[in-house]
Coordinates of C-alpha atoms and ligand atoms in Angstrom, one line a residue:
X1 CA 48.0 130.0 98.8
X2 CA 47.1 130.9 95.2
X3 CA 46.4 134.5 96.2
X4 CA 49.6 134.8 98.3
X5 CA 51.9 133.4 95.7
X6 CA 50.4 135.5 92.9
X7 CA 50.6 138.7 95.0
X8 CA 54.2 138.0 95.9
X9 CA 55.0 137.2 92.2
X10 CA 53.4 140.6 91.4
X11 CA 55.9 142.3 93.7
X12 CA 54.0 142.6 97.0
X13 CA 55.2 141.9 100.4
X14 CA 52.9 139.1 101.5
X15 CA 52.0 137.5 104.8
X16 CA 49.8 134.3 104.7
X17 CA 48.0 133.3 107.9
X18 CA 46.9 129.7 108.2
X19 CA 45.0 128.0 111.1
X20 CA 46.1 124.5 110.2
X21 CA 49.6 123.0 110.5
X22 CA 50.0 122.9 106.7
X23 CA 49.0 124.9 103.6
X24 CA 46.4 123.8 101.2
X25 CA 43.1 123.8 103.1
X26 CA 40.7 121.2 101.7
X27 CA 43.4 119.7 99.5
X28 CA 45.6 118.7 102.5
X29 CA 44.0 119.1 106.0
X30 CA 40.6 118.4 104.4
X31 CA 41.9 115.3 102.6
X32 CA 40.1 116.0 99.3
X33 CA 43.0 115.0 96.9
X34 CA 41.0 115.5 93.8
X35 CA 40.9 118.7 91.7
X36 CA 37.7 119.3 89.7
X37 CA 38.4 121.3 86.5
X38 CA 42.1 121.7 87.1
X39 CA 42.9 122.1 83.5
X40 CA 41.6 125.7 83.2
X41 CA 43.3 129.0 82.4
X42 CA 45.6 129.2 85.4
X43 CA 49.4 129.6 85.3
X44 CA 49.7 128.8 89.0
X45 CA 47.8 125.5 88.8
X46 CA 50.1 124.5 85.9
X47 CA 53.1 125.3 88.1
X48 CA 51.8 123.2 91.0
X49 CA 51.0 120.3 88.8
X50 CA 54.3 120.4 86.9
X51 CA 56.1 120.1 90.2
X52 CA 53.8 117.5 91.5
X53 CA 54.5 115.4 88.4
X54 CA 58.2 116.0 88.5
X55 CA 58.8 115.6 92.2
X56 CA 56.1 113.1 93.1
X57 CA 55.0 111.5 89.9
X58 CA 51.5 112.7 90.5
X59 CA 48.8 112.4 87.8
X60 CA 46.1 115.0 87.6
X61 CA 43.4 115.2 88.9
X62 CA 44.4 113.0 91.9
X63 CA 47.3 113.4 94.3
X64 CA 48.8 112.4 97.6
X65 CA 47.9 115.2 100.0
X66 CA 51.2 114.9 101.8
X67 CA 53.1 115.7 98.5
X68 CA 51.1 118.8 97.8
X69 CA 51.7 120.1 101.4
X70 CA 55.5 120.0 100.6
X71 CA 55.1 121.5 97.1
X72 CA 53.0 124.4 98.4
X73 CA 55.5 125.3 101.1
X74 CA 58.3 125.2 98.6
X75 CA 56.4 127.5 96.2
X76 CA 55.5 130.0 98.9
X77 CA 59.1 130.1 100.2
X78 CA 60.4 130.6 96.6
X79 CA 57.9 133.4 95.9
X80 CA 58.9 135.1 99.1
X81 CA 55.6 134.6 100.9
X82 CA 56.0 134.8 104.6
X83 CA 53.6 132.3 106.0
X84 CA 52.7 131.4 109.6
X85 CA 51.0 128.2 110.4
X86 CA 49.0 127.3 113.5
X87 CA 47.7 130.8 113.6
X88 CA 44.0 131.7 113.7
X89 CA 42.4 134.9 112.7
X90 CA 40.5 136.3 115.7
X91 CA 39.5 139.9 115.0
X92 CA 39.8 142.7 112.5
X93 CA 40.6 146.4 113.2
X94 CA 39.2 149.1 111.0
X95 CA 40.1 152.7 110.3
X96 CA 37.8 155.0 108.3
X97 CA 35.9 152.1 106.8
X98 CA 39.1 150.5 105.7
X99 CA 40.5 147.3 107.1
X100 CA 43.9 148.0 108.7
X101 CA 44.8 145.0 110.9
X102 CA 44.1 141.4 111.0
X103 CA 44.4 140.1 114.6
X104 CA 45.5 136.5 115.2
X105 CA 46.0 134.1 118.0
X106 CA 48.7 131.5 118.2
X107 CA 51.5 130.2 120.3
X108 CA 52.9 133.7 120.0
X109 CA 49.8 135.1 121.7
X110 CA 47.8 137.8 120.2
X111 CA 49.3 139.6 117.2
X112 CA 48.1 142.4 114.9
X113 CA 49.2 142.3 111.3
X114 CA 48.9 145.6 109.4
X115 CA 48.4 145.6 105.7
X116 CA 47.4 147.8 102.8
X117 CA 45.2 145.2 101.2
X118 CA 43.7 141.9 102.7
X119 CA 42.4 138.8 100.9
X120 CA 39.9 136.6 102.7
X121 CA 40.5 133.0 101.5
X122 CA 39.2 131.4 104.6
X123 CA 36.5 129.6 102.7
X124 CA 34.0 130.5 105.4
X125 CA 34.5 134.3 105.0
X126 CA 35.9 134.8 108.6
X127 CA 37.9 137.9 107.8
X128 CA 35.0 139.6 106.0
X129 CA 32.6 138.9 108.8
X130 CA 35.0 140.1 111.4
X131 CA 35.5 143.3 109.5
X132 CA 31.8 143.9 109.2
X133 CA 31.2 143.0 105.6
X134 CA 27.6 141.8 104.9
X135 CA 27.1 138.2 103.9
X136 CA 24.6 135.5 103.1
X137 CA 24.7 131.8 104.2
X138 CA 22.5 128.8 103.5
X139 CA 19.6 128.5 101.2
X140 CA 17.7 131.8 101.2
X141 CA 14.2 130.2 101.4
X142 CA 14.7 127.5 103.9
X143 CA 17.8 128.3 105.9
X144 CA 19.2 124.8 105.1
X145 CA 22.9 124.1 104.5
X146 CA 24.6 121.7 102.3
X147 CA 26.1 119.0 104.5
X148 CA 29.8 118.8 105.4
X149 CA 31.9 115.7 104.7
X150 CA 34.7 114.3 106.8
X151 CA 36.9 112.3 104.4
X152 CA 39.6 109.7 104.9
X153 CA 42.5 108.0 103.2
X154 CA 42.7 104.2 103.2
X155 CA 45.3 101.7 102.1
X156 CA 46.0 97.9 102.0
X157 CA 44.0 97.3 98.9
X158 CA 45.0 95.3 95.8
X159 CA 44.3 97.5 92.7
X160 CA 43.3 94.5 90.5
X161 CA 41.0 93.1 93.2
X162 CA 39.1 96.4 93.7
X163 CA 39.1 97.6 90.1
X164 CA 35.3 97.2 89.9
X165 CA 34.6 99.6 92.8
X166 CA 37.2 102.3 92.3
X167 CA 35.6 105.4 90.6
X168 CA 32.2 103.7 90.7
X169 CA 30.1 105.3 93.5
X170 CA 27.2 102.8 93.2
X171 CA 29.4 99.7 93.3
X172 CA 31.2 101.1 96.3
X173 CA 28.0 101.9 98.0
X174 CA 26.8 98.4 97.4
X175 CA 30.0 97.0 99.0
X176 CA 29.4 99.2 102.1
X177 CA 25.8 98.1 102.3
X178 CA 26.9 94.5 101.9
X179 CA 29.2 95.1 104.9
X180 CA 26.1 96.4 106.9
X181 CA 26.9 100.1 106.9
X182 CA 24.8 102.4 104.7
X183 CA 26.9 105.5 104.1
X184 CA 25.4 108.8 105.0
X185 CA 26.5 110.1 101.6
X186 CA 23.1 108.9 100.8
X187 CA 21.8 109.7 97.3
X188 CA 25.4 110.4 96.1
X189 CA 26.6 106.8 96.6
X190 CA 30.1 106.5 98.0
X191 CA 33.4 107.4 96.3
X192 CA 36.6 105.6 96.4
X193 CA 39.4 107.1 94.2
X194 CA 43.0 106.0 93.8
X195 CA 45.4 109.0 94.6
X196 CA 48.8 107.3 94.2
X197 CA 51.3 105.6 96.5
X198 CA 48.9 102.8 97.4
X199 CA 46.5 105.4 98.9
X200 CA 42.7 105.6 98.3
X201 CA 40.5 108.6 99.0
X202 CA 37.1 107.5 100.5
X203 CA 34.3 110.1 100.5
X204 CA 31.2 108.5 101.8
X205 CA 29.9 110.6 104.7
X206 CA 27.7 113.6 104.9
X207 CA 27.1 115.5 108.2
X208 CA 23.7 117.1 107.8
X209 CA 22.4 120.2 109.5
X210 CA 25.6 121.2 111.4
X211 CA 26.5 124.8 111.3
X212 CA 30.2 124.3 111.1
X213 CA 31.4 127.7 109.7
X214 CA 30.8 129.7 112.9
X215 CA 30.0 127.3 115.7
X216 CA 32.9 125.3 117.1
X217 CA 30.6 123.1 119.2
X218 CA 28.7 122.0 116.1
X219 CA 31.9 121.7 114.1
X220 CA 33.3 119.4 116.7
X221 CA 30.2 117.2 116.8
X222 CA 30.1 116.9 113.1
X223 CA 33.8 116.0 113.0
X224 CA 33.4 113.3 115.7
X225 CA 30.4 111.9 114.0
X226 CA 32.1 111.8 110.6
X227 CA 35.3 110.2 112.0
X228 CA 33.3 107.5 113.8
X229 CA 31.4 106.7 110.6
X230 CA 34.6 106.4 108.6
X231 CA 36.1 104.1 111.1
X232 CA 32.9 102.0 111.2
X233 CA 33.0 101.7 107.4
X234 CA 36.6 100.6 107.2
X235 CA 36.2 98.2 110.0
X236 CA 33.0 96.7 108.4
X237 CA 34.8 96.3 105.1
X238 CA 37.7 94.5 106.7
X239 CA 35.2 92.2 108.3
X240 CA 34.0 91.2 104.8
X241 CA 37.5 89.7 104.2
X242 CA 38.3 88.9 100.5
X243 CA 39.5 92.0 98.7
X244 CA 38.9 94.1 101.8
X245 CA 40.9 91.8 104.1
X246 CA 43.9 94.2 104.5
X247 CA 42.1 97.6 104.4
X248 CA 43.5 100.1 106.9
X249 CA 42.6 103.6 107.8
X250 CA 45.6 105.8 107.1
X251 CA 44.1 109.2 108.1
X252 CA 40.9 111.0 108.7
X253 CA 40.8 114.7 107.9
X254 CA 41.9 117.4 110.3
X255 CA 39.6 119.9 108.7
X256 CA 36.0 118.9 108.2
X257 CA 35.1 119.5 104.6
X258 CA 32.7 122.4 104.9
X259 CA 30.8 123.1 101.7
X260 CA 28.7 126.1 103.0
X261 CA 30.1 129.1 104.8
X262 CA 29.5 132.8 104.3
X263 CA 29.1 134.2 100.9
X264 CA 30.5 137.7 101.4
X265 CA 28.7 140.5 99.7
X266 CA 30.7 141.9 96.8
X267 CA 30.4 144.6 94.2
X268 CA 28.8 141.9 91.9
X269 CA 27.1 138.6 92.8
X270 CA 27.3 135.4 90.7
X271 CA 23.7 134.1 90.4
X272 CA 22.0 130.9 89.3
X273 CA 20.6 132.9 86.4
X274 CA 24.2 133.7 85.3
X275 CA 24.9 130.0 85.2
X276 CA 21.8 129.0 83.3
X277 CA 22.3 131.8 80.8
X278 CA 26.1 131.5 80.5
X279 CA 26.6 135.1 81.3
X280 CA 29.8 136.8 80.2
X281 CA 31.3 139.6 82.2
X282 CA 33.3 142.7 81.3
X283 CA 35.9 141.8 84.1
X284 CA 36.3 138.0 84.0
X285 CA 38.4 137.0 86.9
X286 CA 37.7 133.5 85.7
X287 CA 36.2 132.8 82.3
X288 CA 34.2 129.9 81.0
X289 CA 33.3 128.1 84.2
X290 CA 31.6 124.9 83.3
X291 CA 31.3 122.8 86.5
X292 CA 27.7 121.8 87.0
X293 CA 25.5 123.4 89.7
X294 CA 26.1 120.7 92.3
X295 CA 24.1 121.4 95.5
X296 CA 24.6 118.3 97.7
X297 CA 21.4 117.0 99.3
X298 CA 20.6 119.1 102.4
X299 CA 18.9 116.1 104.1
X300 CA 19.7 112.3 104.0
X301 CA 16.5 111.7 102.0
X302 CA 17.2 114.5 99.5
X303 CA 16.4 118.1 98.9
X304 CA 13.1 119.8 99.5
X305 CA 11.2 121.1 96.5
X306 CA 12.9 124.6 96.6
X307 CA 16.3 123.0 96.3
X308 CA 15.3 120.0 94.2
X309 CA 17.4 120.7 91.1
X310 CA 20.6 119.8 92.9
X311 CA 22.4 118.7 89.8
X312 CA 22.0 120.9 86.8
X313 CA 24.3 121.6 83.9
X314 CA 25.5 125.2 83.3
X315 CA 26.4 127.2 80.3
X316 CA 30.0 128.5 80.3
X317 CA 29.9 131.6 82.5
X318 CA 32.4 134.1 83.9
X319 CA 33.2 135.0 87.5
X320 CA 33.5 138.8 87.5
X321 CA 36.4 140.4 89.4
X322 CA 33.7 142.6 91.2
X323 CA 32.5 139.4 92.9
X324 CA 35.9 139.2 94.5
X325 CA 35.8 142.8 95.8
X326 CA 34.1 143.2 99.2
X327 CA 31.1 145.6 99.1
X328 CA 31.3 147.1 102.6
X329 CA 34.9 147.0 103.5
X330 CA 37.5 149.0 101.4
X331 CA 40.8 147.2 101.0
X332 CA 39.3 143.7 101.2
X333 CA 39.3 141.1 98.4
X334 CA 38.1 137.5 98.6
X335 CA 38.7 134.3 96.7
X336 CA 37.5 130.7 96.8
X337 CA 34.2 129.6 98.2
X338 CA 33.5 132.8 100.2
X339 CA 33.2 135.1 97.2
X340 CA 29.9 136.9 96.4
X341 CA 27.3 134.5 94.9
X342 CA 23.9 133.0 95.6
X343 CA 23.3 129.6 97.1
X344 CA 22.9 127.8 93.7
X345 CA 25.8 129.5 91.9
X346 CA 28.1 128.7 94.8
X347 CA 27.3 125.0 94.1
X348 CA 29.2 125.4 90.9
X349 CA 32.1 127.9 91.3
X350 CA 33.3 126.6 94.7
X351 CA 35.4 123.8 93.3
X352 CA 39.2 124.1 93.6
X353 CA 39.9 124.3 89.8
X354 CA 38.2 127.7 90.0
X355 CA 39.4 128.7 93.5
X356 CA 43.0 128.8 92.3
X357 CA 42.5 131.2 89.4
X358 CA 40.3 133.3 91.6
X359 CA 43.2 133.5 94.1
X360 CA 45.6 134.3 91.3
X361 CA 43.5 137.3 90.2
X362 CA 42.9 138.6 93.7
X363 CA 46.6 138.3 94.5
X364 CA 47.6 140.3 91.4
X365 CA 44.9 143.0 92.1
X366 CA 46.0 143.3 95.8
X367 CA 49.6 143.8 94.8
X368 CA 48.7 146.5 92.3
X369 CA 46.4 148.2 94.8
X370 CA 49.1 148.1 97.5
X371 CA 51.8 149.5 95.1
X372 CA 49.7 152.3 93.7
X373 CA 48.0 153.3 96.9
X374 CA 44.5 152.5 95.6
X375 CA 41.8 150.4 97.0
X376 CA 41.0 147.4 94.8
X377 CA 37.7 148.7 93.4
X378 CA 39.5 151.8 92.0
X379 CA 41.6 149.6 89.7
X380 CA 40.5 149.2 86.1
X381 CA 40.0 145.6 84.9
X382 CA 42.4 146.3 82.0
X383 CA 45.2 147.2 84.5
X384 CA 44.6 144.0 86.5
X385 CA 44.3 141.8 83.5
X386 CA 47.4 143.2 81.9
X387 CA 49.4 142.7 85.1
X388 CA 48.0 139.2 85.6
X389 CA 49.2 138.3 82.1
X390 CA 52.7 139.7 82.8
X391 CA 52.9 137.7 86.1
X392 CA 51.7 134.6 84.3
X393 CA 54.3 135.0 81.5
X394 CA 57.0 135.6 84.1
X395 CA 56.2 132.2 85.6
X396 CA 55.3 129.9 82.8
Ligands
FAD401 C1 33.8 117.5 101.5 C2 34.1 118.3 100.3 C3 34.5 117.7 99.1 C4 34.8 118.4 98.0 N1 35.2 117.7 96.9 C5 35.8 118.4 95.9 C6 36.6 117.8 94.9 O1 36.6 116.5 94.9 N2 37.3 118.5 94.0 C7 37.2 119.9 94.1 O2 37.9 120.5 93.2 N3 36.5 120.6 95.0 C8 35.8 119.8 95.9 N4 35.1 120.5 96.9 C9 35.0 122.0 96.8 C10 36.3 122.7 97.2 O3 37.2 121.8 97.8 C11 36.1 123.8 98.2 O4 35.1 124.6 97.8 C12 37.4 124.5 98.4 O5 37.7 124.3 99.7 C13 37.5 125.9 98.1 O6 38.8 126.4 98.5 P1 39.0 127.5 99.5 O7 40.4 127.9 99.4 O8 37.9 128.6 99.3 O9 38.7 126.9 101.0 P2 39.5 125.9 101.9 O10 40.2 124.9 101.0 O11 38.6 125.5 103.0 O12 40.7 126.8 102.5 C14 40.5 127.7 103.5 C15 41.8 127.9 104.3 O13 41.6 128.9 105.2 C16 42.0 128.5 106.5 N5 41.2 129.2 107.5 C17 39.9 129.2 107.7 N6 39.5 130.0 108.7 C18 40.6 130.5 109.2 C19 40.9 131.4 110.2 N7 39.9 131.9 111.0 N8 42.2 131.8 110.5 C20 43.2 131.3 109.8 N9 43.0 130.4 108.7 C21 41.7 130.0 108.4 C22 41.8 127.0 106.6 O14 42.5 126.4 107.5 C23 42.1 126.6 105.1 O15 43.5 126.4 105.0 C24 34.8 119.8 98.0 C25 34.4 120.5 99.2 C26 34.1 119.7 100.3 C27 33.7 120.5 101.5

């Protein structure tokens, strides 16, 4: 969405393909209504949150996912982005090493979409993989993945009565244990956040060991397991009575929250060392990233020795534009959690406060490349950065 709106604002003709029935990915279908590090250099994020505040009285960093669905659709329409929901990428067609068509399947059948430049923002790196770009996934040494999480929204709670558990993951975990259900979120406790309109976001499950990014059977099993656990938790809490007497399940996520997909190979790779050293880059697509290296436990009982340091602070580092440029496929950019990085670095840059400015930069670069007949890696960083500033200033 960020890439599409920015590319359109930069003058490109843009088509956005989305598998779900709404825009927003993890914010909406994934029911993660919480933006980590939202207040970063990003004109688009500012635009989204100004509208969310004006139209829906939202307060950063939390929001009602239903509201953001509506705002994103409005913003895409206003920018002239032609988007098609319920449409899944199924194949890619190449010509002379260059990606030429993205092939999708939907109610309209099989369709091929020609383009001068493509941006993979599938999170899982589906387009890059289909086009034959190299990628890594999982922890290099052990082959283990971070768990997925299926989240839910609940309501029926009295804010004064539950003030002691909201935003306190250990207090919430204790409540659940008291109700007889130890959440699979394990070492991370259990999170209950207020997102507005009487709705609370519950994140208390981990689905360990499922390969959800390229295996529909495992994705289904993880989803069913997560949904059942959420229902069990809500039911058990209601059974406690007292402050939980009226708790109801409002919705479980359509899209299982997948932390680990493909990390597509790019012209540069963000590494753990970059995070630890606070490396600056000559082409900062995003500068000064400070979110910690947050590798969720790969097993219920924690991480093996190789992945032990799951929570480590970072020094402010940059995400280079080259990490958004596919290494093996000309005319392909990427943004969000599928950019080029190692297992540990991904644990930091993957959060949505950085996915949005990555998308903005990729969108501007794609528009420039399409207009000038170049492939993205031929553009100078100065040209991209100047154009991004113009686009940002045109849309304060
Ligand atoms: C459980 C969980 C909790 C998290 N908690 C937070 C949090 O509290 N705050 C925060 O800021 N970050 C959080 N993160 C991290 C962050 O949300 C993700 O890394 C974020 O999803 C990155 O955005 P994205 O756009 O790359 O991917 P996504 O949000 O997953 O978006 C990918 C989009 O591509 C679409 N798509 C995928 N494949 C196809 C296909 N083949 N064809 C068509 N469309 C396709 C999807 O439907 C989706 O709309 C969390 C992540 C998870 C998994």
